[in-house]
mmCIF file with all atom_site columns, C-alpha atoms in Angstrom:
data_model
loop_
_atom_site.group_PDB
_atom_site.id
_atom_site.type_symbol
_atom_site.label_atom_id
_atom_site.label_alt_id
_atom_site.label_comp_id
_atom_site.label_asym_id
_atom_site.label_entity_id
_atom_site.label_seq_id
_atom_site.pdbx_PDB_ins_code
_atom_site.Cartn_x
_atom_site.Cartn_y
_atom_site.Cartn_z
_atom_site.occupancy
_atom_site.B_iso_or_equiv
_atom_site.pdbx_formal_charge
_atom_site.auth_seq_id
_atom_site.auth_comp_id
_atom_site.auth_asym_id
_atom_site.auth_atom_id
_atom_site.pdbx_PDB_model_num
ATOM 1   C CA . UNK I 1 1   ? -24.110 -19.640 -82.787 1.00 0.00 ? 16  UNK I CA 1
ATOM 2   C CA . UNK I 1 2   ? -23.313 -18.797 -79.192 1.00 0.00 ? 17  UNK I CA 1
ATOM 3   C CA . UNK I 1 3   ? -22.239 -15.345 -80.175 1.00 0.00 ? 18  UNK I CA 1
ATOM 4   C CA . UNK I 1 4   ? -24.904 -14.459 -82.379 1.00 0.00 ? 19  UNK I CA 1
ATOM 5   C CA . UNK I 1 5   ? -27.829 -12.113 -81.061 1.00 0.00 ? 20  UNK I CA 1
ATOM 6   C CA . UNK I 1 6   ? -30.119 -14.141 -80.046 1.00 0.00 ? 21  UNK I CA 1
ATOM 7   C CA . UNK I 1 7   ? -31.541 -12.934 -76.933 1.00 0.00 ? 22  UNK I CA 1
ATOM 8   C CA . UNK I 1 8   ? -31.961 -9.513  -76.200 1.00 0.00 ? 23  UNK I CA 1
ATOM 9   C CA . UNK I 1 9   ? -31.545 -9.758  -72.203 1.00 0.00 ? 24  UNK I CA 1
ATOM 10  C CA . UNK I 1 10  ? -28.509 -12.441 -72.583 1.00 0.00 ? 25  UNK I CA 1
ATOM 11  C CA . UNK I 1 11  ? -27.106 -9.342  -74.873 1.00 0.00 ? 26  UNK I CA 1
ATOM 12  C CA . UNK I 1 12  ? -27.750 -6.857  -72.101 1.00 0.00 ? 27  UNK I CA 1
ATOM 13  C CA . UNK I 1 13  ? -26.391 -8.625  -69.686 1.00 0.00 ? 28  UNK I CA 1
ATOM 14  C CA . UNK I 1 14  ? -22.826 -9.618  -71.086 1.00 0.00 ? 29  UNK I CA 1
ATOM 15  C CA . UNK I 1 15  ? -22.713 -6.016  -72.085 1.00 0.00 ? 30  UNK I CA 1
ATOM 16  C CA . UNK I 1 16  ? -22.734 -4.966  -68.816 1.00 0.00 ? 31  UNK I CA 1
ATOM 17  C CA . UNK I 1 17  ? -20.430 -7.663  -67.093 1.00 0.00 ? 32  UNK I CA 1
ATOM 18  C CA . UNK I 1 18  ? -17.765 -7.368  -70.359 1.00 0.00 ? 33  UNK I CA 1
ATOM 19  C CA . UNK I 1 19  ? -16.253 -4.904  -70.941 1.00 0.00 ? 34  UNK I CA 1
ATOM 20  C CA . UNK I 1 20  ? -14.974 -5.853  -74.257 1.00 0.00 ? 35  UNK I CA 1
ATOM 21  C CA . UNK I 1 21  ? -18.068 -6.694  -75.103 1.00 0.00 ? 36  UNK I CA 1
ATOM 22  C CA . UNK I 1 22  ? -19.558 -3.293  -76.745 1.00 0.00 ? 37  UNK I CA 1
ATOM 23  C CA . UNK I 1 23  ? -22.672 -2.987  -78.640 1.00 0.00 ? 38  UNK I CA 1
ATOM 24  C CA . UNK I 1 24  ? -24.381 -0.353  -80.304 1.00 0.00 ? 39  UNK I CA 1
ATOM 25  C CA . UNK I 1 25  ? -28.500 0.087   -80.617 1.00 0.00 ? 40  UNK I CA 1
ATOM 26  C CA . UNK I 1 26  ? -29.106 0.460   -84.357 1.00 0.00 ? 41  UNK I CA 1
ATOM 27  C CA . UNK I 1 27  ? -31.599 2.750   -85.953 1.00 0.00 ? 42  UNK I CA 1
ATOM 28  C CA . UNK I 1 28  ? -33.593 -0.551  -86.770 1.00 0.00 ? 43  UNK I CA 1
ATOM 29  C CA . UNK I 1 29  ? -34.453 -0.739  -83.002 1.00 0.00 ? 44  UNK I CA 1
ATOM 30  C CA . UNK I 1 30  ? -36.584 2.188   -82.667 1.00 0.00 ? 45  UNK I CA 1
ATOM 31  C CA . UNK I 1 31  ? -37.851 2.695   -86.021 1.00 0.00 ? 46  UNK I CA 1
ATOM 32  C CA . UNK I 1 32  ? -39.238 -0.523  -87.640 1.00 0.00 ? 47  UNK I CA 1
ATOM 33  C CA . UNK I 1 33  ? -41.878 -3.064  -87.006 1.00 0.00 ? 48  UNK I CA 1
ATOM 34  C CA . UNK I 1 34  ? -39.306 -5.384  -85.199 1.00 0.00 ? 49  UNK I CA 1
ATOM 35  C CA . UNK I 1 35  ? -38.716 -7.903  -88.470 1.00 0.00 ? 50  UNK I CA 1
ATOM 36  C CA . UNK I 1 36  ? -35.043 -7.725  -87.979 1.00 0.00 ? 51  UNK I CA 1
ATOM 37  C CA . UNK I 1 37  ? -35.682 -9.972  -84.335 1.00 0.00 ? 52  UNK I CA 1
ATOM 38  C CA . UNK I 1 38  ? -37.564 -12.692 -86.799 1.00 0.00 ? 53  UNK I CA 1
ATOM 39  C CA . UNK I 1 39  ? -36.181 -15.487 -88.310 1.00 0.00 ? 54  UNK I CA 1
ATOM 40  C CA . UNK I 1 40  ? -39.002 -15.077 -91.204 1.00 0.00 ? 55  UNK I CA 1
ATOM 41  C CA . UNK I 1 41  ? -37.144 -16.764 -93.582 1.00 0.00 ? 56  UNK I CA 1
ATOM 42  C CA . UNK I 1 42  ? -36.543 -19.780 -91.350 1.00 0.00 ? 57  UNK I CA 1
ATOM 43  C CA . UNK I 1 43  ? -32.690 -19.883 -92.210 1.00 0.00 ? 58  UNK I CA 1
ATOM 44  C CA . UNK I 1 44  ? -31.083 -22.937 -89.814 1.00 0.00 ? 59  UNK I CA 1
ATOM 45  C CA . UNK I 1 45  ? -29.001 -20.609 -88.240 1.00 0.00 ? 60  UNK I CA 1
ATOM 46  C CA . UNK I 1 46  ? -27.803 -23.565 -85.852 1.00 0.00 ? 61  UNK I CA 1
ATOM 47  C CA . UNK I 1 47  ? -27.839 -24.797 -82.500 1.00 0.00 ? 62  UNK I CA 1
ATOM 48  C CA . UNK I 1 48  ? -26.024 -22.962 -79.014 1.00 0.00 ? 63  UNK I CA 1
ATOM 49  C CA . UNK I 1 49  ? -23.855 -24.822 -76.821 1.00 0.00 ? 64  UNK I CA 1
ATOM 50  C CA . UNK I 1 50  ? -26.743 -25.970 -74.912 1.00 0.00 ? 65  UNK I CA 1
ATOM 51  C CA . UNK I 1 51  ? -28.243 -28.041 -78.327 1.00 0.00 ? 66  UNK I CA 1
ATOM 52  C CA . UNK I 1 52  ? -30.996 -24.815 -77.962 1.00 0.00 ? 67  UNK I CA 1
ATOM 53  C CA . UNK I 1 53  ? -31.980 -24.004 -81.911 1.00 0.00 ? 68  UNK I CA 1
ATOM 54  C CA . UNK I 1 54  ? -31.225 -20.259 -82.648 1.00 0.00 ? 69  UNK I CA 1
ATOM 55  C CA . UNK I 1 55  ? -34.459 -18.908 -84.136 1.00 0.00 ? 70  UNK I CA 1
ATOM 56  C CA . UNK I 1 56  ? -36.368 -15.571 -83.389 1.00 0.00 ? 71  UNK I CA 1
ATOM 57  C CA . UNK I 1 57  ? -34.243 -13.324 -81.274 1.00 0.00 ? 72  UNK I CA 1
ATOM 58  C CA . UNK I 1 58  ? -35.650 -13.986 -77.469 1.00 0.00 ? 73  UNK I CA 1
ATOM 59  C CA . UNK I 1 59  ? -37.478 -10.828 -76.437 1.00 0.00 ? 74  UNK I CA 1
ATOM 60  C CA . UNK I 1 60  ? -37.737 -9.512  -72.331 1.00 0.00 ? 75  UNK I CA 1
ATOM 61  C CA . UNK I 1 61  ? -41.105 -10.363 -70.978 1.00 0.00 ? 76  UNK I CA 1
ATOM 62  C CA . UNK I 1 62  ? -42.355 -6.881  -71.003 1.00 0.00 ? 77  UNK I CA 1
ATOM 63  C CA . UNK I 1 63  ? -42.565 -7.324  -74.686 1.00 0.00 ? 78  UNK I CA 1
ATOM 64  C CA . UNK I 1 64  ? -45.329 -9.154  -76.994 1.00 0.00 ? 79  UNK I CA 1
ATOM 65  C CA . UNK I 1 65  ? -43.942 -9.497  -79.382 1.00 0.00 ? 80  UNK I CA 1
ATOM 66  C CA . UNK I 1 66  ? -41.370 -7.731  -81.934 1.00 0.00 ? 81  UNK I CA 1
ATOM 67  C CA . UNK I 1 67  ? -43.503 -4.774  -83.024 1.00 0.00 ? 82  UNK I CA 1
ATOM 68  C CA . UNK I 1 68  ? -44.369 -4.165  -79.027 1.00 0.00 ? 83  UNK I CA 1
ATOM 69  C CA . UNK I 1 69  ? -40.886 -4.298  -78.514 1.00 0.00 ? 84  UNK I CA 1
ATOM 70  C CA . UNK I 1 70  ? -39.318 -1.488  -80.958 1.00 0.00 ? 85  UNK I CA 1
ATOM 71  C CA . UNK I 1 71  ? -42.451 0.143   -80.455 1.00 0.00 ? 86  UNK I CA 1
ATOM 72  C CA . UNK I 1 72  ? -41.690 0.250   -76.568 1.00 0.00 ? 87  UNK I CA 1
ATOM 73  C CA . UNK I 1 73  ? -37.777 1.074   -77.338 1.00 0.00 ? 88  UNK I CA 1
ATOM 74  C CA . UNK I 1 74  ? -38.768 4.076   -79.249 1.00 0.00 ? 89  UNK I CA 1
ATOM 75  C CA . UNK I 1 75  ? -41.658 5.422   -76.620 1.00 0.00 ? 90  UNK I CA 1
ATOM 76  C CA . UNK I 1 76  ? -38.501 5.302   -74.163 1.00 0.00 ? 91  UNK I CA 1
ATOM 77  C CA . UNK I 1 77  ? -36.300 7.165   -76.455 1.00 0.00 ? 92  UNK I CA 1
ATOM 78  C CA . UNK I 1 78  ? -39.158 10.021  -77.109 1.00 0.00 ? 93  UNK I CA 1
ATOM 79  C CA . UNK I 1 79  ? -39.878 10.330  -73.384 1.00 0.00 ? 94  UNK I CA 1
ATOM 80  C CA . UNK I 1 80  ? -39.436 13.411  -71.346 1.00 0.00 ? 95  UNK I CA 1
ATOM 81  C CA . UNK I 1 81  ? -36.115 11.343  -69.099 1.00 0.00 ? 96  UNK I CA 1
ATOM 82  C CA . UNK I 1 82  ? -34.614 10.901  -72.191 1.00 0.00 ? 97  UNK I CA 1
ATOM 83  C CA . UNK I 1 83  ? -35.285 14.297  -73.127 1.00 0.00 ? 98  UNK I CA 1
ATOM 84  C CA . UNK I 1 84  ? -33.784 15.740  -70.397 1.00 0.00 ? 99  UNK I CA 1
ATOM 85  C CA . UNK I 1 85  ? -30.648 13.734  -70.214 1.00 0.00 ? 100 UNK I CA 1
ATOM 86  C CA . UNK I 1 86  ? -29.658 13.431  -73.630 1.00 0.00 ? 101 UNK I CA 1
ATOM 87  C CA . UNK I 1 87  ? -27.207 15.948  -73.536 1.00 0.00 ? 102 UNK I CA 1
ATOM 88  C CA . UNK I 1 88  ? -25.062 13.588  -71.111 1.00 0.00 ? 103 UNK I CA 1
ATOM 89  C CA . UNK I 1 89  ? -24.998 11.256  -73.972 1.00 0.00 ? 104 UNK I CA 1
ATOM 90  C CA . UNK I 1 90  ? -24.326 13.956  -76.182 1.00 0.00 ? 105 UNK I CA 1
ATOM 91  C CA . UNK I 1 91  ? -21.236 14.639  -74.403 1.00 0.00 ? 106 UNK I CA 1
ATOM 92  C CA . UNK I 1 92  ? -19.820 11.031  -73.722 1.00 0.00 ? 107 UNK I CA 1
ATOM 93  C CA . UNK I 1 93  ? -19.937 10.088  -77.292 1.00 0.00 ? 108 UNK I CA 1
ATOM 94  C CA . UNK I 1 94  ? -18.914 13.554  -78.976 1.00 0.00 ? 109 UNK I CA 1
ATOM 95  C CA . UNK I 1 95  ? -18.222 15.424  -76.590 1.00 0.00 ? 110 UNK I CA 1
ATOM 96  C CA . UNK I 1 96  ? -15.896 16.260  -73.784 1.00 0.00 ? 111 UNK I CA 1
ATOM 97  C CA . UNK I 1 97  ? -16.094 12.759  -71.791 1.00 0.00 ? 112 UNK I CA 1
ATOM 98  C CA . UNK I 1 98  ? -15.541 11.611  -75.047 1.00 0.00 ? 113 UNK I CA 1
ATOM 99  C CA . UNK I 1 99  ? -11.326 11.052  -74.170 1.00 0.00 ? 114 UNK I CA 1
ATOM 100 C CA . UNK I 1 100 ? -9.228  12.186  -71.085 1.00 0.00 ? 115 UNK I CA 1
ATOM 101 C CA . UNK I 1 101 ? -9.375  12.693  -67.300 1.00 0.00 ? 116 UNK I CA 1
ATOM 102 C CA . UNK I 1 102 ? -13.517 13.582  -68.192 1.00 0.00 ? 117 UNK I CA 1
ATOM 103 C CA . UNK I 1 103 ? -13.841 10.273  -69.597 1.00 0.00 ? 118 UNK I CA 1
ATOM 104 C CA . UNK I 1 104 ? -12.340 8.652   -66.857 1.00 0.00 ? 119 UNK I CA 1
ATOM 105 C CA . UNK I 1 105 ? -14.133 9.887   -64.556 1.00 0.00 ? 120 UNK I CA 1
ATOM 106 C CA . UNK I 1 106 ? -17.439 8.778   -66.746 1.00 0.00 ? 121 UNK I CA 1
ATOM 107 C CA . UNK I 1 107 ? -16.354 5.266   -66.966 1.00 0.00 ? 122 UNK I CA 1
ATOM 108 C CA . UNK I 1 108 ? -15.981 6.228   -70.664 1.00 0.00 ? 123 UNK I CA 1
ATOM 109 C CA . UNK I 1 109 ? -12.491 4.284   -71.772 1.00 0.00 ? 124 UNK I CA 1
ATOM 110 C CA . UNK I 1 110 ? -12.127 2.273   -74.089 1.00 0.00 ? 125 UNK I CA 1
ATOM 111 C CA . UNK I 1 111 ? -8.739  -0.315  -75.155 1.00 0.00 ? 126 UNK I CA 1
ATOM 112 C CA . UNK I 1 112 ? -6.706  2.744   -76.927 1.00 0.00 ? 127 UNK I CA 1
ATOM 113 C CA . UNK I 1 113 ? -6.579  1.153   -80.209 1.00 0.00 ? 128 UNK I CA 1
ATOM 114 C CA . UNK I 1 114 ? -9.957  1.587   -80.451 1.00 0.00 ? 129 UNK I CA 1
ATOM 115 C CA . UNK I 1 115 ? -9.488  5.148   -80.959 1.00 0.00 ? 130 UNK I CA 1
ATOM 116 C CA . UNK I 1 116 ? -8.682  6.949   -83.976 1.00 0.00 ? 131 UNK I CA 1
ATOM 117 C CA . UNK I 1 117 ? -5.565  7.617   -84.809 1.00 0.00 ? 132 UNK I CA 1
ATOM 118 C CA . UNK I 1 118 ? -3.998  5.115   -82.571 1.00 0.00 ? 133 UNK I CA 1
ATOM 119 C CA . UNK I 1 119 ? -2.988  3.390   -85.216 1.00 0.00 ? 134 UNK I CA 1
ATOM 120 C CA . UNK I 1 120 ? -0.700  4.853   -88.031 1.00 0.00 ? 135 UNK I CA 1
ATOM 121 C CA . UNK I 1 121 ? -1.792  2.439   -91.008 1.00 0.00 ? 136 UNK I CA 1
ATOM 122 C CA . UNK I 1 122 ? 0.519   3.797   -93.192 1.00 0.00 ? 137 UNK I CA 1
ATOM 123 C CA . UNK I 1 123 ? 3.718   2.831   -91.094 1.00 0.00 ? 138 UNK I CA 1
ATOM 124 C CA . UNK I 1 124 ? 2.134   -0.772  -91.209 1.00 0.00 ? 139 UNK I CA 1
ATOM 125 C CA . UNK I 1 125 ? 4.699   -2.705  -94.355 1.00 0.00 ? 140 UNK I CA 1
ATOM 126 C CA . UNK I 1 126 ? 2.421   -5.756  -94.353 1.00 0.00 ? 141 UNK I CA 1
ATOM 127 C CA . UNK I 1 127 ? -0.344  -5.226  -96.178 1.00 0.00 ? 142 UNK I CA 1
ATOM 128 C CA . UNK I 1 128 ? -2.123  -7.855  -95.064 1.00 0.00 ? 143 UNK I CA 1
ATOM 129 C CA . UNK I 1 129 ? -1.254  -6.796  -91.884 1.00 0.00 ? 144 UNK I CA 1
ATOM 130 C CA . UNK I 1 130 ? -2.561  -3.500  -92.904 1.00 0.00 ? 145 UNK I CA 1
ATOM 131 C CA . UNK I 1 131 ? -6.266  -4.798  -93.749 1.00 0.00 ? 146 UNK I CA 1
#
């Protein structure tokens, strides 16, 4: 349970002091009513290291509650900043900072078997190993 999302500001923060810890923002984030934070269902999805119970996902304090949330995530990604900068984005994930000296110099690497193609799969004999 201690690496399950369970607090969006505990998740922000080891993304930015870990490097190998890399998350993406799913669609789910900016589109819905914020039922994918809720434990609805009230599955015991167990306890943390700390004996805390791991519930609702634990939402920043500028945020009501899970609708106010995605609703505030996707005002953010509509606004005119965003807007204007996307482009940057544009060009770390697809683009030219995508791999390189460019991406260096973005802060854009990555472990290189992360990439495509670092791996030949079909040199691999094990196919276990393989999987």
């Amino acid at each position: 349970p201690d690496r399950a999302f369970c607090s969006i500001s505990e998740t922000w923060e080891a993304c930015l002091e870990n490097q190998a810890d890399v998350k993406e923002l799913i669609p789910e984030f900016y589109q819905q009513q914020g039922d994918f934070l809720l434990n609805s269902q009230g599955l015991d999805l167990g306890a943390r290291w700390d004996g805390l119970r791991v519930e609702d996902v634990k939402l920043p304090p500028w945020a009501s509650d899970a609708r106010d949330f995605t609703s505030k995530c996707r005002q953010a990604l509509e606004s005119e900043y965003v807007s204007q900068r996307l482009h940057l984005w544009i060009d770390l994930i697809f683009g030219f900072k995508q791999r390189g000296e460019h991406a260096k110099m973005a802060f854009n690497i990555f472990h290189p078997l992360t990439y495509e193609g670092a791996v030949k799969l079909e040199s691999i004999a094990d196919e276990a190993e393989r999987r």
